XYZ file of C-alpha atoms in Angstrom:
736
model
C -34.136 -12.090 1.970
C -31.327 -10.706 -0.219
C -30.208 -12.466 -3.373
C -26.491 -12.392 -2.480
C -24.716 -12.635 0.860
C -21.229 -11.320 0.183
C -18.815 -12.491 2.879
C -15.616 -10.454 3.042
C -12.861 -11.694 5.399
C -10.558 -8.804 6.304
C -6.975 -8.816 7.555
C -4.230 -6.203 6.999
C -5.649 -4.735 3.773
C -6.418 -1.179 4.862
C -4.867 0.213 1.678
C -7.290 -1.735 -0.535
C -10.373 -2.250 1.629
C -12.285 0.873 0.629
C -11.863 0.098 -3.054
C -13.154 -3.430 -2.460
C -16.222 -2.310 -0.504
C -17.009 0.524 -2.921
C -16.907 -1.902 -5.853
C -19.657 -3.909 -4.131
C -21.843 -1.169 -2.688
C -21.816 0.912 -5.883
C -23.089 -1.961 -8.045
C -26.273 -1.285 -10.008
C -27.726 -4.476 -8.515
C -28.569 -3.704 -4.881
C -30.337 -6.793 -3.500
C -27.343 -7.774 -1.386
C -25.964 -7.927 2.116
C -22.287 -7.586 2.976
C -20.942 -9.530 5.937
C -17.481 -8.166 6.695
C -15.426 -10.283 9.083
C -12.638 -8.381 10.824
C -10.147 -11.164 11.501
C -8.618 -9.217 14.401
C -6.753 -7.053 11.897
C -4.003 -5.030 13.627
C -4.287 -2.023 11.288
C -7.162 0.361 10.567
C -9.429 -2.182 8.848
C -11.837 -2.543 11.767
C -12.516 1.190 11.908
C -13.050 1.340 8.144
C -15.592 -1.475 8.329
C -17.477 0.209 11.158
C -17.573 3.427 9.146
C -19.135 1.657 6.157
C -21.638 -0.182 8.364
C -22.695 3.125 9.939
C -23.583 4.668 6.604
C -24.946 1.644 4.671
C -27.493 -0.701 6.319
C -26.532 -3.484 3.920
C -23.190 -3.852 5.707
C -22.782 -5.712 8.980
C -19.444 -6.219 10.686
C -18.265 -9.126 12.776
C -15.140 -8.370 14.837
C -13.369 -11.595 15.810
C -11.593 -11.550 19.197
C -8.530 -13.321 17.774
C -6.998 -13.974 14.385
C -8.285 -17.285 12.995
C -7.143 -17.201 9.360
C -8.907 -16.765 6.051
C -10.912 -19.999 5.983
C -12.291 -19.836 9.492
C -13.070 -16.135 9.082
C -15.282 -17.124 6.154
C -16.883 -19.783 8.348
C -17.630 -17.147 10.985
C -19.541 -15.086 8.450
C -21.690 -17.908 7.038
C -24.148 -18.259 9.983
C -25.050 -14.579 9.570
C -25.916 -14.980 5.891
C -29.564 -14.697 4.803
C -29.100 -14.544 1.046
C -29.989 -17.096 -1.594
C -26.341 -17.249 -2.697
C -23.042 -17.019 -0.864
C -20.203 -15.081 -2.437
C -16.781 -15.122 -0.737
C -14.949 -11.973 -1.836
C -11.341 -11.407 -0.783
C -10.910 -7.928 0.669
C -8.173 -6.795 -1.731
C -10.117 -7.782 -4.857
C -12.876 -5.799 -6.572
C -16.034 -6.457 -8.562
C -16.287 -5.113 -12.074
C -19.168 -2.712 -12.857
C -22.379 -4.619 -13.535
C -21.003 -7.905 -12.197
C -23.790 -8.640 -9.709
C -26.499 -7.828 -12.261
C -24.895 -10.237 -14.730
C -24.703 -12.951 -12.064
C -28.318 -12.425 -11.006
C -29.525 -12.604 -14.605
C -27.554 -15.781 -15.248
C -28.889 -17.422 -12.079
C -32.439 -16.616 -13.122
C -31.788 -17.892 -16.649
C -30.493 -21.237 -15.316
C -33.159 -21.649 -12.602
C -30.915 -21.303 -9.548
C -28.080 -23.806 -9.997
C -26.013 -25.072 -7.064
C -22.944 -23.197 -8.263
C -22.332 -20.395 -10.744
C -18.737 -20.097 -12.055
C -17.730 -16.750 -13.562
C -14.635 -15.308 -15.187
C -12.006 -13.017 -13.684
C -8.976 -10.971 -14.709
C -5.671 -10.621 -12.921
C -4.773 -6.986 -12.270
C -1.115 -6.353 -11.558
C 0.343 -3.698 -9.282
C 2.228 -2.166 -12.217
C -0.989 -1.547 -14.154
C -1.243 -4.606 -16.392
C -4.370 -6.747 -16.738
C -4.623 -10.317 -17.983
C -7.747 -12.362 -18.461
C -8.044 -15.885 -17.128
C -6.150 -17.992 -19.687
C -8.823 -20.722 -19.516
C -11.759 -18.423 -20.184
C -12.710 -20.613 -23.152
C -13.852 -23.317 -20.681
C -16.678 -21.027 -19.576
C -17.625 -20.160 -23.144
C -17.716 -23.850 -24.100
C -19.915 -24.819 -21.136
C -23.080 -23.926 -23.011
C -26.249 -22.073 -22.028
C -27.644 -24.674 -19.631
C -26.446 -26.367 -16.464
C -24.168 -29.385 -16.097
C -22.285 -31.469 -13.551
C -18.542 -31.909 -13.262
C -18.921 -35.360 -14.776
C -20.675 -33.895 -17.811
C -18.166 -31.079 -18.294
C -14.955 -32.106 -16.464
C -12.997 -29.274 -18.076
C -14.620 -26.965 -15.494
C -12.191 -28.443 -12.945
C -9.245 -27.178 -14.965
C -10.068 -23.653 -13.871
C -8.214 -22.180 -10.940
C -9.473 -24.062 -7.885
C -10.323 -21.041 -5.767
C -13.421 -20.059 -3.866
C -13.843 -16.464 -5.090
C -14.690 -17.122 -8.770
C -18.019 -18.744 -7.885
C -21.251 -18.105 -6.028
C -22.935 -20.944 -4.126
C -26.590 -21.625 -3.390
C -26.792 -21.310 0.384
C -29.305 -24.152 0.781
C -26.905 -26.474 -1.106
C -23.950 -25.461 1.096
C -25.938 -25.914 4.309
C -27.372 -29.269 3.194
C -23.915 -30.648 2.421
C -22.302 -29.091 5.507
C -19.417 -27.491 3.619
C -16.943 -25.483 5.690
C -13.399 -24.200 5.385
C -10.589 -25.945 7.272
C -7.764 -24.020 8.973
C -4.365 -23.482 7.366
C -3.015 -22.515 3.963
C -4.668 -23.724 0.730
C -8.074 -23.793 2.423
C -9.727 -23.334 -0.988
C -8.640 -26.834 -2.090
C -10.775 -28.912 0.372
C -13.704 -26.558 -0.238
C -13.697 -26.281 -4.019
C -13.161 -29.911 -5.011
C -15.946 -31.275 -2.740
C -18.311 -28.492 -3.787
C -17.722 -28.916 -7.504
C -17.870 -32.713 -7.400
C -21.076 -32.682 -5.319
C -22.961 -30.050 -7.276
C -25.676 -31.522 -9.488
C -26.279 -28.314 -11.407
C -23.429 -25.937 -12.316
C -23.778 -22.900 -14.553
C -21.066 -20.822 -16.217
C -20.943 -17.086 -16.871
C -18.526 -16.073 -19.612
C -18.007 -12.573 -18.222
C -15.217 -10.975 -16.174
C -16.900 -10.215 -12.869
C -13.894 -9.879 -10.579
C -10.514 -8.176 -10.657
C -8.072 -10.481 -8.870
C -5.385 -8.213 -7.440
C -1.843 -9.488 -7.905
C -0.099 -7.687 -5.109
C 3.571 -6.927 -5.446
C 4.060 -8.240 -1.917
C 1.715 -9.537 0.709
C 0.251 -12.591 -1.032
C 0.212 -15.156 1.736
C 0.928 -18.029 -0.670
C 4.029 -16.263 -1.994
C 5.786 -16.185 1.364
C 8.618 -18.553 2.216
C 7.424 -20.725 5.075
C 6.861 -24.277 6.304
C 3.154 -23.463 6.261
C 3.110 -24.685 2.675
C 3.283 -28.180 4.148
C -0.445 -27.672 4.860
C -1.161 -28.699 1.271
C -0.717 -32.354 2.243
C -3.362 -32.173 4.971
C -5.724 -30.326 2.657
C -5.540 -33.048 0.003
C -5.998 -35.673 2.707
C -9.292 -33.908 3.480
C -10.273 -34.068 -0.189
C -9.496 -37.800 -0.408
C -11.395 -38.418 2.839
C -14.436 -36.622 1.420
C -14.345 -38.675 -1.772
C -13.704 -41.878 0.166
C -16.845 -41.329 2.219
C -18.989 -41.039 -0.907
C -18.895 -44.122 -3.141
C -20.561 -42.234 -5.971
C -17.445 -40.041 -6.245
C -14.917 -42.898 -6.387
C -14.385 -42.323 -10.116
C -12.661 -39.039 -9.307
C -9.795 -40.606 -7.330
C -7.376 -40.932 -10.314
C -8.083 -37.338 -11.310
C -7.490 -36.030 -7.779
C -4.365 -38.162 -7.464
C -2.972 -36.501 -10.573
C -3.976 -32.981 -9.452
C -2.434 -33.489 -6.039
C 0.896 -34.551 -7.524
C 0.934 -31.619 -9.952
C -0.009 -29.129 -7.260
C 2.652 -30.249 -4.763
C 5.408 -30.350 -7.393
C 4.407 -26.863 -8.507
C 4.861 -25.591 -4.940
C 8.214 -27.350 -4.680
C 9.446 -25.862 -7.957
C 8.838 -22.244 -6.922
C 11.864 -20.611 -5.336
C 9.860 -18.413 -2.963
C 7.653 -21.017 -1.325
C 9.684 -23.397 0.853
C 12.837 -22.831 2.918
C 15.721 -24.565 1.138
C 16.415 -26.845 4.100
C 12.801 -28.100 4.086
C 12.439 -29.021 0.417
C 13.680 -32.597 0.793
C 11.155 -33.258 3.567
C 8.363 -31.719 1.499
C 9.276 -33.970 -1.427
C 9.279 -37.099 0.782
C 5.860 -36.278 2.231
C 4.477 -35.566 -1.234
C 5.833 -38.876 -2.553
C 4.350 -40.752 0.418
C 0.954 -39.143 -0.128
C 1.180 -39.899 -3.829
C 1.878 -43.587 -3.119
C -0.864 -43.781 -0.485
C -3.603 -42.602 -2.831
C -2.254 -44.085 -6.047
C -4.756 -45.639 -8.414
C -3.938 -46.627 -11.957
C -0.937 -45.778 -14.155
C 1.287 -42.846 -13.241
C 1.529 -40.134 -15.920
C 5.090 -39.511 -17.205
C 5.331 -36.017 -15.736
C 4.677 -37.386 -12.230
C 7.001 -40.402 -12.309
C 9.647 -38.287 -10.617
C 7.652 -38.877 -7.416
C 8.508 -42.585 -7.614
C 12.196 -41.800 -7.078
C 14.073 -39.934 -4.384
C 14.652 -36.241 -3.805
C 18.210 -36.414 -5.122
C 16.982 -37.786 -8.434
C 14.327 -35.069 -8.568
C 16.914 -32.345 -8.032
C 19.274 -33.774 -10.617
C 16.520 -33.796 -13.220
C 15.503 -30.219 -12.403
C 19.079 -29.019 -12.455
C 19.746 -30.734 -15.751
C 16.718 -29.042 -17.252
C 17.968 -25.655 -16.164
C 21.671 -26.148 -16.888
C 21.649 -24.669 -20.367
C 19.815 -21.557 -19.321
C 21.937 -21.121 -16.224
C 25.224 -21.382 -18.107
C 24.089 -18.690 -20.496
C 23.163 -16.331 -17.655
C 25.830 -17.111 -15.118
C 28.616 -15.103 -16.694
C 26.413 -12.057 -16.984
C 25.250 -12.414 -13.371
C 28.825 -12.664 -12.105
C 29.825 -9.560 -14.022
C 26.848 -7.664 -12.641
C 27.578 -8.812 -9.103
C 31.205 -7.692 -9.298
C 30.207 -4.323 -10.730
C 27.576 -3.886 -8.034
C 30.072 -4.632 -5.280
C 32.432 -2.020 -6.678
C 29.672 0.576 -6.916
C 28.384 -0.160 -3.451
C 31.778 -0.079 -1.854
C 31.371 -3.492 -0.295
C 34.954 -4.465 0.414
C 35.866 -7.717 2.132
C 36.591 -5.703 5.253
C 33.547 -3.462 5.621
C 30.898 -5.683 4.051
C 31.402 -8.392 6.673
C 32.131 -6.361 9.767
C 29.320 -6.303 12.344
C 26.878 -3.434 12.393
C 27.577 -0.642 14.849
C 24.499 -0.535 17.142
C 25.346 3.068 18.055
C 25.574 4.500 14.526
C 22.755 6.313 12.712
C 22.900 7.816 9.223
C 20.591 10.679 8.233
C 19.617 12.313 4.960
C 16.860 14.675 3.850
C 15.542 15.989 0.544
C 18.105 14.142 -1.586
C 21.059 14.978 0.678
C 20.434 18.730 0.913
C 21.239 19.179 4.608
C 19.906 18.935 8.162
C 16.232 19.395 7.328
C 12.699 18.106 7.801
C 11.704 15.045 9.769
C 15.194 13.506 9.780
C 16.562 16.701 11.371
C 13.933 16.537 14.118
C 14.727 12.877 14.816
C 18.452 13.691 14.830
C 17.936 16.449 17.402
C 15.824 14.193 19.608
C 18.401 11.403 19.379
C 21.201 13.741 20.461
C 19.197 14.550 23.571
C 17.624 11.183 24.426
C 20.192 8.765 22.980
C 23.545 10.609 23.060
C 25.371 7.290 22.727
C 23.993 6.995 19.156
C 26.403 8.717 16.782
C 24.586 10.634 14.066
C 26.182 11.179 10.650
C 24.577 13.176 7.831
C 24.921 12.410 4.131
C 25.204 15.512 1.933
C 25.501 15.657 -1.821
C 28.645 17.826 -2.240
C 31.201 20.023 -0.513
C 29.174 23.151 -1.229
C 26.217 21.702 0.672
C 28.495 20.527 3.465
C 29.725 24.085 3.986
C 26.152 25.133 4.879
C 25.734 22.559 7.642
C 25.409 23.711 11.261
C 28.725 23.756 13.150
C 29.955 20.428 14.537
C 27.650 18.388 12.281
C 29.402 15.126 11.431
C 28.859 14.336 7.762
C 30.054 12.399 4.733
C 29.761 13.229 1.045
C 27.526 11.020 -1.070
C 29.373 8.132 -2.790
C 32.672 8.965 -1.100
C 34.791 6.224 0.545
C 33.699 7.601 3.931
C 30.043 7.310 2.855
C 30.540 3.691 1.885
C 32.289 2.872 5.170
C 29.589 4.554 7.255
C 26.616 3.042 5.408
C 28.205 -0.413 5.507
C 28.164 -0.412 9.301
C 25.270 1.825 10.377
C 22.326 0.292 12.197
C 19.861 3.156 11.762
C 18.980 4.900 8.476
C 16.633 7.888 8.640
C 15.524 9.569 5.408
C 12.526 11.319 3.861
C 13.592 10.313 0.322
C 14.600 6.847 -0.820
C 18.286 6.022 -0.375
C 20.284 5.441 -3.592
C 19.848 2.048 -5.195
C 23.513 1.253 -4.581
C 22.971 1.151 -0.815
C 22.575 -2.432 0.339
C 20.338 -3.081 3.338
C 22.182 -5.382 5.689
C 20.322 -7.788 8.002
C 19.767 -6.117 11.334
C 19.761 -2.556 10.019
C 16.694 -0.412 10.695
C 15.444 1.846 7.893
C 13.080 4.588 9.063
C 11.247 6.380 6.267
C 9.676 9.658 7.309
C 8.048 10.706 3.994
C 7.535 14.392 3.195
C 4.129 15.027 4.677
C 0.552 13.875 4.231
C -0.281 12.944 0.622
C -3.066 14.593 -1.339
C -1.763 13.718 -4.803
C -1.039 10.217 -6.069
C 2.242 8.684 -4.980
C 4.285 5.523 -5.582
C 2.538 2.690 -7.386
C -0.599 4.796 -7.858
C 1.358 6.884 -10.378
C 1.340 3.883 -12.723
C -2.183 4.889 -13.689
C -1.139 8.479 -14.418
C 1.395 8.371 -17.288
C 1.776 12.138 -17.397
C 2.484 12.394 -13.682
C 4.995 9.570 -13.670
C 7.008 10.948 -16.610
C 10.651 10.539 -15.690
C 9.804 8.478 -12.587
C 10.961 4.856 -12.489
C 8.201 3.456 -10.276
C 9.519 -0.159 -10.143
C 12.952 1.137 -9.112
C 11.300 3.397 -6.542
C 9.523 0.397 -5.033
C 12.662 -1.737 -5.009
C 14.297 0.974 -2.922
C 11.230 1.163 -0.688
C 11.601 -2.567 -0.053
C 14.342 -1.576 2.398
C 11.946 0.324 4.677
C 11.324 -1.181 8.093
C 9.188 1.627 9.506
C 6.974 4.240 7.881
C 6.096 7.290 9.989
C 2.532 8.578 9.706
C 0.748 11.637 11.073
C -2.786 10.354 10.486
C -4.724 7.307 9.364
C -5.261 8.746 5.900
C -1.497 8.757 5.312
C -1.220 5.258 6.727
C -3.770 4.000 4.207
C -2.090 5.775 1.311
C 1.401 4.466 2.070
C 0.081 0.915 2.437
C -1.478 1.222 -0.995
C 1.119 3.323 -2.816
C 4.148 1.385 -1.571
C 3.274 -2.341 -1.650
C 6.327 -3.321 0.392
C 6.972 -4.948 3.743
C 7.151 -2.232 6.403
C 5.447 -1.374 9.672
C 3.571 1.887 10.145
C 4.432 3.877 13.240
C 1.678 6.272 14.289
C 4.276 8.708 15.503
C 3.146 12.012 14.040
C 5.484 14.035 11.835
C 8.653 14.919 13.795
C 9.208 18.195 11.915
C 5.745 19.326 13.071
C 6.697 19.174 16.743
C 7.848 22.807 16.547
C 4.491 23.810 15.059
C 2.456 22.026 17.707
C 4.551 23.583 20.485
C 4.801 27.022 18.844
C 4.926 30.033 21.174
C 4.378 33.722 20.298
C 8.095 34.392 20.669
C 8.841 31.665 18.086
C 6.705 33.507 15.554
C 8.397 36.816 16.263
C 11.869 35.285 15.963
C 10.961 33.680 12.616
C 9.537 36.959 11.306
C 12.706 38.793 12.291
C 14.892 36.245 10.478
C 12.786 36.637 7.307
C 12.828 40.429 7.474
C 9.077 40.947 7.914
C 8.252 44.576 8.882
C 7.158 44.912 12.485
C 3.403 44.859 12.955
C 2.606 43.507 9.486
C 0.213 40.630 8.963
C 1.904 37.852 6.960
C 0.127 35.835 4.260
C 2.082 32.813 3.026
C 1.435 31.717 -0.561
C 2.709 28.192 -1.316
C 1.756 26.868 -4.765
C 2.549 23.340 -5.907
C 3.719 22.081 -9.302
C 1.419 21.080 -12.168
C 1.872 17.879 -14.162
C -0.190 19.184 -17.066
C 2.195 22.128 -17.686
C 5.653 21.702 -19.195
C 8.187 22.431 -16.476
C 5.545 22.198 -13.747
C 4.986 25.940 -13.250
C 1.652 27.610 -13.950
C 1.007 31.312 -13.337
C -2.182 30.960 -11.294
C -1.913 34.217 -9.386
C -0.889 37.780 -10.215
C 1.373 38.217 -7.201
C 1.720 41.980 -7.494
C -2.027 42.501 -7.767
C -2.741 40.159 -4.863
C -0.113 41.829 -2.674
C -1.605 45.233 -3.523
C -5.116 44.033 -2.652
C -3.894 42.899 0.770
C -2.678 46.397 1.631
C 0.518 47.968 2.894
C 0.086 46.494 6.364
C 0.382 42.945 4.928
C 3.443 41.068 3.726
C 2.958 38.433 1.041
C 5.538 35.667 1.480
C 5.931 33.264 -1.470
C 7.418 29.797 -1.186
C 7.574 27.809 -4.419
C 7.534 24.033 -4.570
C 11.164 22.777 -4.264
C 11.019 21.295 -7.759
C 10.357 24.781 -9.156
C 13.105 26.572 -7.246
C 15.653 26.285 -10.062
C 13.185 26.663 -12.928
C 11.655 29.621 -14.752
C 9.088 30.417 -12.045
C 11.279 33.011 -10.361
C 12.440 34.499 -13.640
C 8.813 35.117 -14.637
C 8.473 37.921 -12.087
C 9.039 36.568 -8.579
C 12.705 37.562 -8.364
C 11.959 41.122 -9.492
C 9.006 41.460 -7.114
C 11.217 40.300 -4.264
C 13.942 42.823 -5.224
C 11.395 45.637 -5.250
C 9.949 44.606 -1.889
C 6.490 43.825 -3.298
C 6.675 40.235 -2.020
C 9.115 38.260 0.089
C 10.524 35.216 -1.742
C 11.150 32.517 0.898
C 11.717 29.645 -1.549
C 15.356 29.274 -0.528
C 14.708 29.359 3.206
C 16.056 25.982 4.382
C 13.539 25.502 7.198
C 9.990 25.651 5.913
C 8.856 25.353 9.537
C 10.195 28.879 10.172
C 8.316 30.224 7.158
C 5.090 28.725 8.465
C 5.712 30.017 11.998
C 6.194 33.549 10.666
C 2.841 33.660 8.879
C -0.687 34.503 9.989
C -2.484 32.680 7.169
C -1.736 30.230 4.369
C -2.943 30.470 0.797
C -2.212 27.378 -1.243
C -3.642 25.376 -4.072
C -2.903 21.700 -3.502
C 0.403 21.731 -1.630
C 0.906 19.130 1.104
C 2.162 22.018 3.221
C -1.453 22.637 4.255
C -1.512 19.440 6.336
C 1.508 20.564 8.356
C 0.294 24.163 8.596
C -2.999 23.020 10.113
C -1.080 22.187 13.300
C -0.704 25.933 13.884
C -4.495 26.312 13.879
C -4.215 29.426 11.718
C -6.476 30.225 8.740
C -5.975 28.401 5.439
C -7.509 29.410 2.117
C -7.497 27.116 -0.927
C -7.116 28.593 -4.416
C -8.645 25.893 -6.615
C -9.160 27.525 -9.986
C -7.812 24.469 -11.859
C -8.723 21.611 -9.534
C -10.293 19.521 -12.302
C -7.210 19.648 -14.514
C -4.879 19.039 -11.583
C -6.805 16.014 -10.265
C -7.126 14.524 -13.742
C -3.426 14.852 -14.536
C -1.823 14.006 -11.198
C -4.581 12.124 -9.389
C -5.799 12.884 -5.866
C -6.828 10.705 -2.955
C -9.749 12.954 -2.045
C -11.427 16.132 -3.242
C -9.730 18.980 -1.388
C -12.450 21.405 -2.519
C -15.043 19.289 -0.687
C -12.945 18.541 2.413
C -11.073 21.844 2.610
C -9.258 23.275 5.649
C -10.914 26.642 5.050
C -12.668 28.673 2.398
C -12.159 27.733 -1.265
C -11.615 30.444 -3.886
C -12.170 29.574 -7.544
C -10.459 32.700 -8.903
C -8.101 35.477 -7.898
C -11.068 37.804 -7.582
C -12.714 35.467 -5.070
C -9.425 35.108 -3.215
C -8.933 38.846 -2.873
C -12.556 39.182 -1.827
C -12.120 36.704 1.027
C -9.291 38.782 2.470
C -10.966 42.138 1.821
C -14.152 41.036 3.614
C -12.394 39.280 6.484
C -14.119 35.979 5.634
C -10.726 34.240 5.497
C -10.832 34.023 9.288
C -14.573 33.879 10.039
C -16.485 31.262 12.043
C -16.998 29.048 9.000
C -13.259 29.075 8.359
C -12.699 27.941 11.949
C -15.265 25.150 11.629
C -13.707 23.806 8.445
C -10.217 24.013 9.918
C -11.264 22.151 13.063
C -12.593 19.234 11.043
C -9.492 19.187 8.874
C -7.181 19.212 11.912
C -9.131 16.403 13.532
C -8.599 14.265 10.489
C -5.071 15.132 9.400
C -3.240 16.237 12.579
C -4.424 13.156 14.415
C -1.065 11.925 15.753
C 0.807 15.248 15.846
C 1.124 16.081 19.544
C 4.557 17.701 19.721
C 6.327 14.502 20.779
C 6.744 12.730 17.440
C 10.560 12.889 17.315
C 10.782 11.685 20.904
C 8.398 8.839 20.076
C 10.542 7.712 17.126
C 13.770 7.724 19.145
C 12.319 5.995 22.185
C 10.489 3.370 20.159
C 12.887 2.563 17.331
C 16.314 3.406 18.757
C 15.957 2.822 22.489
C 13.436 -0.015 22.253
C 11.076 1.549 24.763
C 7.343 1.179 24.679
C 5.751 3.595 22.241
C 4.147 6.745 23.619
C 0.471 6.849 22.610
C -0.279 9.919 20.495
C -2.478 12.570 22.077
C -5.245 13.099 19.535
C -7.334 16.183 18.847
C -10.958 15.936 19.950
C -12.695 14.035 17.126
C -14.959 15.912 14.743
C -16.864 14.489 11.764
C -15.371 14.788 8.273
C -16.743 17.915 6.682
C -18.395 16.404 3.638
C -18.270 12.653 4.028
C -15.487 12.294 1.459
C -13.194 10.242 3.704
C -12.276 7.852 0.931
C -9.277 6.947 -1.138
C -10.137 7.488 -4.769
C -9.565 4.308 -6.809
C -6.366 4.459 -8.800
């Protein structure tokens, strides 16, 4: 029989679930069982749970046939529990190192109390951490056990279920269970704490309570917050059925009034039109269970809603007057910047207008270009307009490409009325998302390095990046395109915003999946590759630990010479290095002399990939796209440790590589000289990599996006590659 049964209800947390489970399973204290309840989660949570159960016998998974909510999901897990103590852990929270050992020691020290209450810290999405402000209550509880009557201050702590463990025999004897609805912790925690004869406290932070930027169910605007009244009715019914608890009625009456008024005072809880009704129901409940004098701060419940609002407005009047002028000035300035005239800002959206942009308005490129082409064929009634940054860029557009210049009057008119917005970079902050518009974010490939909010933990990598502003712009996304489940998990975690993932594949990769021999020959001719030569593409990425981002990792001339005269070395720098010193440090001269072919300025990276026979890269995301060609890939990882430490990585590419890994230029040249770069082991590694990262790329991604999001047709299911196991069992997201 295990000491702890840890019940983890799971719903739509795929971006955080691995971190939660790892924090439990990697504890030094191992006498546990984990009962994970998949509450019919619509994302990848169920598969993640099954994966963990397959590799750790302490984990068992219960898949519910329908979504029942947090409380009843916990109930579903309780009959499976065999442990001495129940611990209800929310699936986006994590245990601190050593937490279970500290709990076990404290339980032994206090001879198995009914309840053990421990401390926690709030961890914020932007990187901040704050300890429970009432931690002193735990410190003052003393070394022994007590009841709520003996130490009533314990009830001042946050009335939640996850900062306690409960003796299973006590819970089963009393018949405690969670009710349906919001605020299900309230009718569990009060009865449990008031009934417990022996409570112990642990003055130690054992849990990190994740404060998500979005997604907290209690922070959503909904009538479901009316459930609080029913939950307190359950608490009063419990106390009413037990005469020995009658002394707690005045306390609960006070807490109920405070709690309901707190909900009413928060702007993001109740719809404006429902606040009066909520107040009336709260006042009625307050009168119904009244006992004794009413504290001054709750006397507002003895009057009407109008009186309540007047008092609240009077209390805020001074602050509002001081801010109102500044807000008006900001609003006027914003309207001018955004081009929202009285005419265009209120005209209806054009359901047949789509606006496209790629790589910060650099032209018809990448995923947006592929979607644009598919829309012209499948939805010709949808007018497509490109946003480009300047007239010079506009001159490079394909003939007959309708476009507007960024921040021009035409740009403001078009973006004010467009229904569809397709981009692989966030739109400018001045663009207002109108209700009914559909923002499709394509990203720029599968992520290896940290992105979005995960950069908050890497100060060097986020230098010059305004992450909060980035996330405010990402709040406009409606759909996020993904090529594999790894990317889906990363975007859920890195961009804590409200959007829906579309398992579409990457539209720009359609040409790679459908590549024909004549496509390769045409691309080679455009690049000027000598006939009959084998082409090796070298695509290095930028380094955060080097000023300017460029690090000379490879002697290009020496490597080209080692390949031989019948090989062409094509170099494509990371776009952020194209205008920097990287070319001036030898690449431009080598290109002029014909030693290498510099393809950095080639607008279509897909053509560069098509032209090549093999890819050499360090940690560029290009490898995930290139894998669709099923051609050899070699990783040059001579500085992996420094790169991962400075930028952060979601997995170890040297352990889960798409081909052989070279740790030096000598090793790299040796792989090509020996022919090992394309041997059977290279094929095996590449097959596993493709299975994992080319999962939804089937050559129909652009069509799938247009049919699903523009034409409203049923989504085409992706055709997946035959599944193969991950090469080294590193299919995890590294904690950020």
